[in-house]
XYZ file of C-alpha atoms in Angstrom:
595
model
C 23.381 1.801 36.602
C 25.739 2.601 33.296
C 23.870 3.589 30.478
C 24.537 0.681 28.261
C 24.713 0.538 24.112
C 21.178 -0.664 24.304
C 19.926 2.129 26.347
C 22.279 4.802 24.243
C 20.160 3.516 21.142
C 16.650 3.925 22.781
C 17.566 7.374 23.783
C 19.272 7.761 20.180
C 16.304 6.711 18.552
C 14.029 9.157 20.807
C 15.970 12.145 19.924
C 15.317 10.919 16.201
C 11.440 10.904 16.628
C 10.737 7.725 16.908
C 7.785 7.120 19.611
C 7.482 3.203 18.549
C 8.407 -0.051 16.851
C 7.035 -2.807 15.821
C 8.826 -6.414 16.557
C 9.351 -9.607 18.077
C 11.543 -10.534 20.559
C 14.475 -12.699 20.711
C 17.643 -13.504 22.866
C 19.859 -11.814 20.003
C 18.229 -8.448 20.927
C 17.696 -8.718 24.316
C 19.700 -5.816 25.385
C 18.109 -3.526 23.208
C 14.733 -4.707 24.583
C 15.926 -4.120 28.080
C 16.590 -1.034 27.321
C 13.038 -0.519 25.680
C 11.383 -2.084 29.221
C 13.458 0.939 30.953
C 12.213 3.216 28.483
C 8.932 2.228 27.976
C 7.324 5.740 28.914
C 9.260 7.192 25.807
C 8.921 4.099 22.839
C 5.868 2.237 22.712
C 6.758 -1.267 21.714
C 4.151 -3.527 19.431
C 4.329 -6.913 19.353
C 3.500 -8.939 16.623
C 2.963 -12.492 15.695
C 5.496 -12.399 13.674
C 8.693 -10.419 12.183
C 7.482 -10.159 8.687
C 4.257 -8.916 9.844
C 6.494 -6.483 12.551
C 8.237 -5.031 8.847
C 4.724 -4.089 7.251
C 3.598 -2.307 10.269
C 6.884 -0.351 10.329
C 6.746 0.311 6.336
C 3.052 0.911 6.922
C 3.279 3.431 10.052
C 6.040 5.654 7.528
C 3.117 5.530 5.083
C 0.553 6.812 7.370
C 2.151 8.853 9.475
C 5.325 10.198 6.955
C 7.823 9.683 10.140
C 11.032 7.002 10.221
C 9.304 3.446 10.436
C 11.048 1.079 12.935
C 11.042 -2.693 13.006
C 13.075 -4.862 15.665
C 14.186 -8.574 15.173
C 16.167 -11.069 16.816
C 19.120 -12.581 15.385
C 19.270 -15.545 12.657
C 15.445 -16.304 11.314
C 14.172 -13.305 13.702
C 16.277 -10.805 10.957
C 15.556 -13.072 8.068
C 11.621 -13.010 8.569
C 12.165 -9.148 8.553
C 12.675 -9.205 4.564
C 9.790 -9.016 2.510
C 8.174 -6.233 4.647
C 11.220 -4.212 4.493
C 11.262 -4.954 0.588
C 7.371 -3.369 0.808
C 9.117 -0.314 1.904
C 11.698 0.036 -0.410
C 9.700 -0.859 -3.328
C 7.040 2.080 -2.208
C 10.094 4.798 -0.813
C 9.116 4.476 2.213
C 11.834 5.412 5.124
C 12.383 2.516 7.290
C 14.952 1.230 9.829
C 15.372 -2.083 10.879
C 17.381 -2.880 13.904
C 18.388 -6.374 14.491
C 20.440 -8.904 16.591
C 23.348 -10.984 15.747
C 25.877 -13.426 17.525
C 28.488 -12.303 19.940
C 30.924 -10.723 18.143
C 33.576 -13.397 19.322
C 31.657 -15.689 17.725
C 31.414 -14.642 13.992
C 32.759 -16.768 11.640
C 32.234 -19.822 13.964
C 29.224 -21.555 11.874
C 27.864 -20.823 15.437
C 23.571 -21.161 16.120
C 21.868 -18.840 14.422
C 24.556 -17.054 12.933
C 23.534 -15.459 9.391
C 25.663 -12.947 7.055
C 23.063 -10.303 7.698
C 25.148 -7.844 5.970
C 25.320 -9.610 3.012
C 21.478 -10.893 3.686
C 19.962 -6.966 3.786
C 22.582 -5.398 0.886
C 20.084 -5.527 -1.811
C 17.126 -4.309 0.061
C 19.373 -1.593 2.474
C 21.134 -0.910 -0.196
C 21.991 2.500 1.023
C 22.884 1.712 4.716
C 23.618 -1.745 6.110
C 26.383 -1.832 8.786
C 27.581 -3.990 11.669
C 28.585 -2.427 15.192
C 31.526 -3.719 16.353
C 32.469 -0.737 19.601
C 30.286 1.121 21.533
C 31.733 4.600 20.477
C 30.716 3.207 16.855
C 26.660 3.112 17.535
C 26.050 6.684 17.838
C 27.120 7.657 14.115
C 25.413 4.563 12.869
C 22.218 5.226 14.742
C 22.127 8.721 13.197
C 23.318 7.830 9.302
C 20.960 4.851 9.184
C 17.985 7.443 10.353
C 19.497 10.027 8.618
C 19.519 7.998 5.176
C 16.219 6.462 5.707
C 14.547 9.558 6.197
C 16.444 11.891 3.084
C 16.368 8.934 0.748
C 12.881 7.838 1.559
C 14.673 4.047 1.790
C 15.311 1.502 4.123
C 18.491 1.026 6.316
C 19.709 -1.514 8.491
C 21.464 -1.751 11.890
C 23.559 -4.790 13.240
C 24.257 -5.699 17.179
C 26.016 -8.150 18.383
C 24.388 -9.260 21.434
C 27.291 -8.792 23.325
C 27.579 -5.658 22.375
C 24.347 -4.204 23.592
C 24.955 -5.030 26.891
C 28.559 -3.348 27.085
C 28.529 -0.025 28.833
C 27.942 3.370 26.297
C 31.226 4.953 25.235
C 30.976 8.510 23.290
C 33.593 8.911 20.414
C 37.466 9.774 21.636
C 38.361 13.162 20.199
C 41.441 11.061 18.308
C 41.761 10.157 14.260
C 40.044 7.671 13.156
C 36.915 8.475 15.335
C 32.921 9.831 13.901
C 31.612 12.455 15.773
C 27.703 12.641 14.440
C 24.478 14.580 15.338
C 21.097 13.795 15.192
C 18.097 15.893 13.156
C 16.704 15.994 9.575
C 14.326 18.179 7.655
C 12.846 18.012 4.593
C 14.466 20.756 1.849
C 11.820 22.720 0.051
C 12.803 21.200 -3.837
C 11.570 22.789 -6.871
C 12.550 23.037 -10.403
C 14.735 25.989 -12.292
C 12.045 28.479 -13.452
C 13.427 28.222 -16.874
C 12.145 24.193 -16.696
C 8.899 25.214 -15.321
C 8.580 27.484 -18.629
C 9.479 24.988 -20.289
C 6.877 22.537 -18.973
C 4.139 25.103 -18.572
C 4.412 25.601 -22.751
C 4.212 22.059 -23.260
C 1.179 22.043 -20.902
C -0.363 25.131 -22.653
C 0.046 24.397 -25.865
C -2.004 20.554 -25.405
C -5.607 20.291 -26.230
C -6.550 17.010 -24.202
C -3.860 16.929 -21.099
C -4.008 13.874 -19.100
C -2.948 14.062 -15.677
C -1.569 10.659 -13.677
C -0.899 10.871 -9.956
C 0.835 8.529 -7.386
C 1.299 8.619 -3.719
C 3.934 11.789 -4.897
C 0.678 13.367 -4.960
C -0.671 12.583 -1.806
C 0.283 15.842 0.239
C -0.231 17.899 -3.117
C -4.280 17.290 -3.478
C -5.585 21.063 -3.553
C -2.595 22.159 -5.944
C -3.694 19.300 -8.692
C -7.358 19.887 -8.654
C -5.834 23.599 -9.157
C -3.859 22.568 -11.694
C -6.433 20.168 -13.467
C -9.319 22.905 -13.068
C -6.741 25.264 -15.174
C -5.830 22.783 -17.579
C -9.308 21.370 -18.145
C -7.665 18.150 -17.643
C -8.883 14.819 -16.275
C -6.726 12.559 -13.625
C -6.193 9.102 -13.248
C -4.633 7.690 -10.169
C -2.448 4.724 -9.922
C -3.169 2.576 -6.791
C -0.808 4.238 -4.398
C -2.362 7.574 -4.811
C -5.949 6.339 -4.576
C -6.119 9.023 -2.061
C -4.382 11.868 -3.825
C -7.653 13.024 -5.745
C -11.370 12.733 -4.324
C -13.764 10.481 -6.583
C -16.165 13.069 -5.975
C -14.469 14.906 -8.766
C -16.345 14.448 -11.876
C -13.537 14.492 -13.802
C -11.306 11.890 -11.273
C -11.522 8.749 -13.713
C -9.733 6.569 -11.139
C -7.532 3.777 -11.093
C -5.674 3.224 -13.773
C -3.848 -0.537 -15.536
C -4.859 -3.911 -15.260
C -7.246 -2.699 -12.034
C -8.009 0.197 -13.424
C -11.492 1.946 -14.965
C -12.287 2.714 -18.786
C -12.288 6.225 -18.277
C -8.928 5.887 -17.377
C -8.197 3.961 -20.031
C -9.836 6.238 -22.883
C -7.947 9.074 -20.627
C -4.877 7.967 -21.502
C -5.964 6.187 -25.042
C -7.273 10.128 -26.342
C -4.970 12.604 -24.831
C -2.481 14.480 -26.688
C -0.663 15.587 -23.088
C 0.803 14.142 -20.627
C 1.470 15.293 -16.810
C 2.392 12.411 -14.513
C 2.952 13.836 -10.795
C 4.599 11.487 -8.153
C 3.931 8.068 -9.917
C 6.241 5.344 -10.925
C 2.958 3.114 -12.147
C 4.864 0.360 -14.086
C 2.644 -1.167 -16.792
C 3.285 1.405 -19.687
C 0.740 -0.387 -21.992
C -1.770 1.615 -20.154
C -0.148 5.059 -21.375
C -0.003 6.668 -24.011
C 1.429 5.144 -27.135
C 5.061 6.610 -27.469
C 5.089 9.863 -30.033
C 1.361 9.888 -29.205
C 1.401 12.891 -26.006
C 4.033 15.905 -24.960
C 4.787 15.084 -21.496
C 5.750 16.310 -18.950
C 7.349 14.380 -15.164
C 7.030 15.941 -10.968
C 8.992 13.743 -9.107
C 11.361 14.550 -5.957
C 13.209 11.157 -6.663
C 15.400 11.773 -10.597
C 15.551 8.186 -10.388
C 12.039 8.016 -11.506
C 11.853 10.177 -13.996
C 11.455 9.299 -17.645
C 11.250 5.626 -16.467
C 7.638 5.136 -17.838
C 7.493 7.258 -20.661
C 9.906 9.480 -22.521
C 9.220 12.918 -21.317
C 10.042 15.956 -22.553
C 10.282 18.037 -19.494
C 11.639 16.057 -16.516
C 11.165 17.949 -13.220
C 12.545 17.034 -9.905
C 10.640 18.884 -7.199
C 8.381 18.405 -4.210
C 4.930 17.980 -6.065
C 3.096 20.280 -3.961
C 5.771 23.273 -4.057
C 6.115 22.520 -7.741
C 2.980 22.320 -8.540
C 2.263 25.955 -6.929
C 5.172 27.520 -8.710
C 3.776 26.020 -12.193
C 0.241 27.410 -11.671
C 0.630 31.029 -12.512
C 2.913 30.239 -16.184
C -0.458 28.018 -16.982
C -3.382 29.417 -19.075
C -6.776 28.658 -18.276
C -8.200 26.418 -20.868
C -11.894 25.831 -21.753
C -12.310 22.529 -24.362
C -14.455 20.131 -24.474
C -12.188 17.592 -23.388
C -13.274 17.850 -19.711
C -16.609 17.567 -20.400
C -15.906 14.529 -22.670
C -13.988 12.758 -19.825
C -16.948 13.845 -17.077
C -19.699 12.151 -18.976
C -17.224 9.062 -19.723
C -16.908 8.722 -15.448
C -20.753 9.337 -15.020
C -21.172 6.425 -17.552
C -18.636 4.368 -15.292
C -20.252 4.537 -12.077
C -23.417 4.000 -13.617
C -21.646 1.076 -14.966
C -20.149 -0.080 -11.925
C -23.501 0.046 -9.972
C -24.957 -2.375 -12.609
C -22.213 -4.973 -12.190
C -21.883 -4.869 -8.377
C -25.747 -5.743 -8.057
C -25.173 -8.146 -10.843
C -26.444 -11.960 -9.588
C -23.840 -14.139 -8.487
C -23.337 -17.274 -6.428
C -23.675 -16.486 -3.682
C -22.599 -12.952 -2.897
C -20.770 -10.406 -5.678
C -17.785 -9.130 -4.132
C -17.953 -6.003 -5.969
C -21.348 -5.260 -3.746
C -19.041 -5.824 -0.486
C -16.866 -2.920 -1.624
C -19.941 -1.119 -3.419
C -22.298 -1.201 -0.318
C -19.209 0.307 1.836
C -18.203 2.947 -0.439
C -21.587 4.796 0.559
C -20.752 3.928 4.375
C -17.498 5.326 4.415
C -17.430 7.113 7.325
C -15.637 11.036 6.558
C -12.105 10.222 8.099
C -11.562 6.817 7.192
C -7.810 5.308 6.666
C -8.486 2.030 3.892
C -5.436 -0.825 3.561
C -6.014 -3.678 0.980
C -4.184 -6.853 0.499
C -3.109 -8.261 -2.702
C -5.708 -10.362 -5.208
C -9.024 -9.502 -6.226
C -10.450 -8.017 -3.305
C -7.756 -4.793 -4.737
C -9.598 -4.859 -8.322
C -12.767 -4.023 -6.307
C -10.778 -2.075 -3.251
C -9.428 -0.070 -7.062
C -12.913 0.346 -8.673
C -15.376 0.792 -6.638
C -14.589 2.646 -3.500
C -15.148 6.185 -3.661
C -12.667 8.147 -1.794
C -13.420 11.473 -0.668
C -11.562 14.619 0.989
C -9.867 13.574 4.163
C -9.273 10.064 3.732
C -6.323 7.733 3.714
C -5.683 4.496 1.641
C -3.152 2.130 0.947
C -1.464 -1.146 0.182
C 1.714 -3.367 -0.965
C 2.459 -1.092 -4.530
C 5.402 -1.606 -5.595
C 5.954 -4.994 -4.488
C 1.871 -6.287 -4.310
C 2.770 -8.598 -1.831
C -0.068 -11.113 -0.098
C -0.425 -10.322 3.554
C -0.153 -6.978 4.297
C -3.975 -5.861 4.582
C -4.361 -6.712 8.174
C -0.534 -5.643 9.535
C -1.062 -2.076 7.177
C -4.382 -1.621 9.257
C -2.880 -2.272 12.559
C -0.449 0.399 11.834
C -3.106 2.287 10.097
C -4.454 2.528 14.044
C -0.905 3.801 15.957
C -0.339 6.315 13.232
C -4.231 7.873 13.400
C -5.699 6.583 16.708
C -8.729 8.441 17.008
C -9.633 7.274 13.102
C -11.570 4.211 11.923
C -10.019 2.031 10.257
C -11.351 -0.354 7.641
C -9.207 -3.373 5.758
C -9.817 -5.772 2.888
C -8.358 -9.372 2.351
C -9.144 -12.020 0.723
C -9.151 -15.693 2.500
C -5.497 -16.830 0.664
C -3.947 -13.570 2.376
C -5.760 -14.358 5.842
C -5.094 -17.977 5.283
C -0.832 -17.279 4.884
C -0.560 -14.960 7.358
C -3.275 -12.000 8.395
C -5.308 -14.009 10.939
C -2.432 -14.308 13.087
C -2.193 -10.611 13.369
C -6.123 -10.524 14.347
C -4.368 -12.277 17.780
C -2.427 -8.724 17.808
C -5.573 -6.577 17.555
C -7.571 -8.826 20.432
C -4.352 -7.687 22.342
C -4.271 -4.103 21.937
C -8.144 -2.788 20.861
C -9.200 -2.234 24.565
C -6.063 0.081 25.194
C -7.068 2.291 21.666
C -8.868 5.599 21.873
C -11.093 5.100 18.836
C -11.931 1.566 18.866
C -13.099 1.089 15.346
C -11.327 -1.173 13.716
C -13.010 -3.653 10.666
C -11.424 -6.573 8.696
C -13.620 -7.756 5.576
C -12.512 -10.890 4.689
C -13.787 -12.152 0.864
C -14.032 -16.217 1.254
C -14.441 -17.502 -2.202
C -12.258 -20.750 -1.356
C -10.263 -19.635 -4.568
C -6.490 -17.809 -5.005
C -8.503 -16.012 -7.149
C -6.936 -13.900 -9.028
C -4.526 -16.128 -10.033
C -6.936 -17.830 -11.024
C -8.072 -15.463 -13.389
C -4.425 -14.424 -14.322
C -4.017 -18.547 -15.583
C -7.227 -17.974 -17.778
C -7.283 -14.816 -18.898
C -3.582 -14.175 -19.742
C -1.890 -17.670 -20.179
C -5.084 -19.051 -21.673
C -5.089 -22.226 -18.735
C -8.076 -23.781 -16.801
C -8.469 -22.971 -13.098
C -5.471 -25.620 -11.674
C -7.270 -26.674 -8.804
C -4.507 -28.088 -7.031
C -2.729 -24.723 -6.427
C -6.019 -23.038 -6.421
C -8.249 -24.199 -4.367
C -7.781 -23.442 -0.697
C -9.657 -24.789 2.315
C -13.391 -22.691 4.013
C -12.032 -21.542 7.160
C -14.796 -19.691 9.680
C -12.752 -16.347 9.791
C -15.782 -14.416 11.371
C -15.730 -17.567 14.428
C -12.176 -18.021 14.804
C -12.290 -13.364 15.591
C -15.288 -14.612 18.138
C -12.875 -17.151 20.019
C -10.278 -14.283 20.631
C -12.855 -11.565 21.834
C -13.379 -9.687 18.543
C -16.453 -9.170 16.781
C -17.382 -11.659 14.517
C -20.165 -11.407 11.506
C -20.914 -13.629 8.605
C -22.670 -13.128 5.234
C -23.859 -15.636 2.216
C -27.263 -13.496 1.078
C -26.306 -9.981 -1.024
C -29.404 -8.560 1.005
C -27.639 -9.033 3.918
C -24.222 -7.219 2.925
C -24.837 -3.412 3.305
C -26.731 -4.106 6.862
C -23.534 -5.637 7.802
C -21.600 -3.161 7.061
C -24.163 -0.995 9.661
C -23.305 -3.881 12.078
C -19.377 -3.864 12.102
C -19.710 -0.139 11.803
C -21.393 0.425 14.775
C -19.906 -2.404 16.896
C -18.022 -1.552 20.401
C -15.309 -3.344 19.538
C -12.985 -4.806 16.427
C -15.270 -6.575 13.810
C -14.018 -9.661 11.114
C -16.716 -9.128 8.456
C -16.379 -12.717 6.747
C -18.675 -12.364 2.970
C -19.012 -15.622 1.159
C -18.096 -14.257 -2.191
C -18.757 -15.679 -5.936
C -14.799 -16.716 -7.400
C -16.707 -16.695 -10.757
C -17.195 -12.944 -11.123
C -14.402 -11.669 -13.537
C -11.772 -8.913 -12.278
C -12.147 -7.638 -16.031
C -9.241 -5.063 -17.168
C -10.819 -2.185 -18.736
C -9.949 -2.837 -21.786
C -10.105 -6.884 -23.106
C -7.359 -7.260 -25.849
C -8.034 -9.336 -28.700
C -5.409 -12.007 -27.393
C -6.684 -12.220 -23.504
C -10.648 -13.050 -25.363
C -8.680 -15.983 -27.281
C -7.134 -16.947 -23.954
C -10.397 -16.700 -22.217
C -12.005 -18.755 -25.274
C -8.351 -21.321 -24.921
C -9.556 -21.733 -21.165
C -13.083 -23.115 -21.923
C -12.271 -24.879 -24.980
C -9.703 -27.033 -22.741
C -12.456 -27.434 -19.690
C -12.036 -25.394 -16.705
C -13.508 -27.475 -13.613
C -15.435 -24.381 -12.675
C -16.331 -23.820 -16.655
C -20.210 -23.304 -15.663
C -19.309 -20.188 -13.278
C -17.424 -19.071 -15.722
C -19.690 -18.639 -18.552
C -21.899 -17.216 -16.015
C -20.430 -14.274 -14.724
C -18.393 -13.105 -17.647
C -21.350 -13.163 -19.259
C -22.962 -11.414 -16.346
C -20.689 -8.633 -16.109
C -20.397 -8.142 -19.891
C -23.565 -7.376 -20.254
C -24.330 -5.610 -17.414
C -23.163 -2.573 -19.255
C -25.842 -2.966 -22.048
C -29.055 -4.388 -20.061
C -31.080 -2.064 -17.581
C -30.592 -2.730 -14.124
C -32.253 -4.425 -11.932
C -32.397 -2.709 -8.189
C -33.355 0.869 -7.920
């Protein structure tokens, strides 16, 4: 049999790395899945519910494992669905490829079924690389710039086939004008700054009395060379949510999370410090740095794009973070202020802190215990994904991370729905790890307990079969909810709010997963124990308290007056309100009540 154009870009794709994609079938693409039945032993193909979910995975997998993510679509709504999880990936630099079908090329430009512009639907979002086959001599240099681009750029690309197409037999390029002859293969370049700019930063650095250091997931292969930078600098770190993992918590001076999810260490971090060194971060909200003219700063990033985006430094580096970092160490005096210990007795007063309001009563169960009573479970090499909503406040503040784990979510884009798709990708990227996700019920409700139908299909074939979904069921969008109050100064609008109890933990039972349920706050750290040791995947369903407050670290003077609008006009749940505010407020001034 003739190698056809799908079977070329199988083999294409191999020679590129790529061991498997995540899709959904369709009869736009069927010759490319042909091709991926007859070479099945070399790409592992994952099915999902459905093609946005199929786009996480792929922008997920990149995350976890740092290889080309793949996702595979159908024509028409198969490529459209594809969107949002390949606008996850851009928005977080993540390489991805998406490959999808189209209409025979005789009939584009017919108004024929299912025929979409997909060039013209995927030019924002594959900016870089979005391009049509039209020959098979053509595929081969597509194939290899779209992977190419994807990988060098850290961005997402985009490959169109006719359906016709794919079936035609492969042609290589003629050795005639007007032909591409390409190769496959890409490696990283070892970047790092001109040593006159590292001089330049490293007196800026030197010279500053209280440095502040910010990480992102640039930081995430560069963890030993910041604590060695930090422990010269006397410095503390905050982390913005996609480098949760970057720094260990069991740093004293780690202050964590920083912005509107952030901690109060964080925030006096960046409130009291006369330096700046951000490392691998594009964390938008510049309220939460330092006022400008306050700090000397100083920007790592391997992207120029980034730099001086969040604050006006005054030495921009572009560099690997790691290999930077290294070759900025030795121009660096060793510094020994007061600042660090200043900034560990601030984070020892947080946790303390933090204990206090996750054991603080609610009605029925606080959902800072669920995260509280798992940080201290956390088994050593644990991979973490979080949806979107509240459950990431408490996914932010009150997991410890130590050495050796992985975390993430939707960053840059904070979209609803990925928890559950991250986690199953999470699983193909690390197989022998455990993996552990947290949604709320509006994420599961959308679009996550689909994808549970995708775990009962795979967990028997995974090596390490530990695999836990925590779903917080407060009936509420919550933290929209708290958005409307707390910044817009509106009552809870019940109408958009309020969404329907589903059983999560029976509806995991009725597809063969594990399935346990909790309303008592006794009952949450034995279930954790439970799903832990369990043979098989668990849905962890905790009947959570809407009414306890995702407070920002630091309450302006205008979100109390909105919070003060909110009960003046009558909330519906004004009551629950009062109640935990109130609760949480002054758990940071009463003693506590558990030992």
């Amino acid at each position: 049999m003739a190698q056809t154009v799908g079977d070329f870009i199988v083999s294409r794709l191999y020679s590129w790395g790529v061991r498997r994609m995540f899709g959904y079938p369709g009869d736009g693409i069927n010759g490319v899945f042909g091709a991926l039945n007859r070479a099945s032993d070399k790409i592992e193909f994952i099915q999902a519910r459905h093609e946005e979910m199929a786009a996480f995975m792929a922008s997920a997998y990149a995350k976890f494992s740092g290889e080309l993510g793949v996702c595979i679509a159908t024509s028409g709504p198969g490529a459209t669905h594809l969107v949002t999880g390949m606008y996850d990936a851009r928005a977080d630099h993540q390489p991805l490829l998406a490959i999808v079908g189209q209409q025979a090329r005789g009939a584009i430009g017919g108004h024929y079924q299912q025929e979409v512009d997909l060039a013209a639907l995927f030019k924002d979002v594959a900016r870089d690389f979005v391009h049509q086959a039209s020959t098979p001599a053509q595929v081969r240099h597509l194939v290899d710039r779209a992977a190419r681009l994807a990988l060098s750029k850290r961005t997402v690309t985009a490959l169109i086939l006719p359906n016709d197409l794919q079936e035609m037999p492969y042609e290589e390029p003629e050795r005639a004008h007007g032909t591409v002859h390409s190769g496959f293969g890409y490696r990283a370049p070892r970047i790092i700054p001109h040593q006159e700019d590292l001089q330049a930063a490293a007196d800026i650095l030197n010279a500053g009395e209280k440095v502040a250091i910010l990480v992102g997931a640039g930081a995430l292969g560069a963890t030993d060379e910041v604590i060695a930078v930090s422990d010269r600098l006397g410095a503390g770190a905050a982390k913005a949510l996609l480098g949760k993992a970057a720094l260990p918590d069991t740093l004293p001076w780690v202050t964590g999370s920083i912005g509107l999810l952030g901690t109060e260490p964080s925030w006096d971090l960046m409130r009291d410090c006369d330096t700046l060194l951000m490392i691998g971060s594009g964390f938008p909200y510049s309220e939460f740095l330092p006022e400008e003219g306050q700090a000397k700063a100083v920007q790592i990033d391997i992207d120029a794009g980034m730099l001086s985006l969040r604050y006006p430094m005054d030495v921009n580096l572009v560099g690997d973070a790691a290999e930077t970092l290294k070759a900025l160490l030795p121009l660096l005096d060793q510094k020994n202020s007061k600042w660090r210990g200043t900034i560990e007795k601030s984070v020892t007063d947080w946790w303390e802190l933090l204990d206090k309001r996750a054991h603080a009563e609610a009605n029925p169960v606080n959902p800072q215990l669920v995260a509280w009573e798992l940080s201290a479970r956390l088994p050593d090499n644990v991979i973490l994904t979080s949806d979107s909503g509240s459950c990431a406040n408490w996914y932010a503040r009150d997991i410890k991370m130590r050495p050796g784990m992985m975390a993430s979510l939707s960053g840059g884009l904070a979209s609803m729905g990925a928890a559950v798709p991250y986690a199953i990708a999470a699983k193909y990227a690390h197989p022998d790890r455990p993996i552990i996700g947290l949604v709320g019920d509006g994420a599961m409700q959308m679009n996550n307990m689909a994808e549970l139908i995708t775990v009962s299909k795979y967990w028997q074939t995974w090596a390490d079969q530990r695999f836990i979904i925590c779903v917080f069921n407060n009936e509420d969008l919550n933290q929209v909810t708290w958005e409307q109050r707390v910044m817009e100064g509106d009552p809870k609008f019940e109408a958009s709010q309020k969404i329907p109890d589903v059983p999560y933990h029976r509806f995991a039972e009725l597809i063969g997963l594990k399935g346990i349920f909790v309303d008592r706050p006794e009952n949450v750290g034995p279930a954790w124990d439970e799903a832990l040791a369990a043979d098989r995947p668990v849905l962890l369903e905790v009947k959570t308290d809407p009414e306890v407050p995702p407070l920002p670290p630091h309450l302006t003077f205008e979100q109390v007056q909105n919070l003060t609008s909110t009960l003046v006009r009558g909330d519906p749940n004004q009551g629950g309100v009062i109640r935990g505010t109130v609760r949480q407020v002054l758990s940071s001034i009463l003693p506590g009540k558990h030992d």
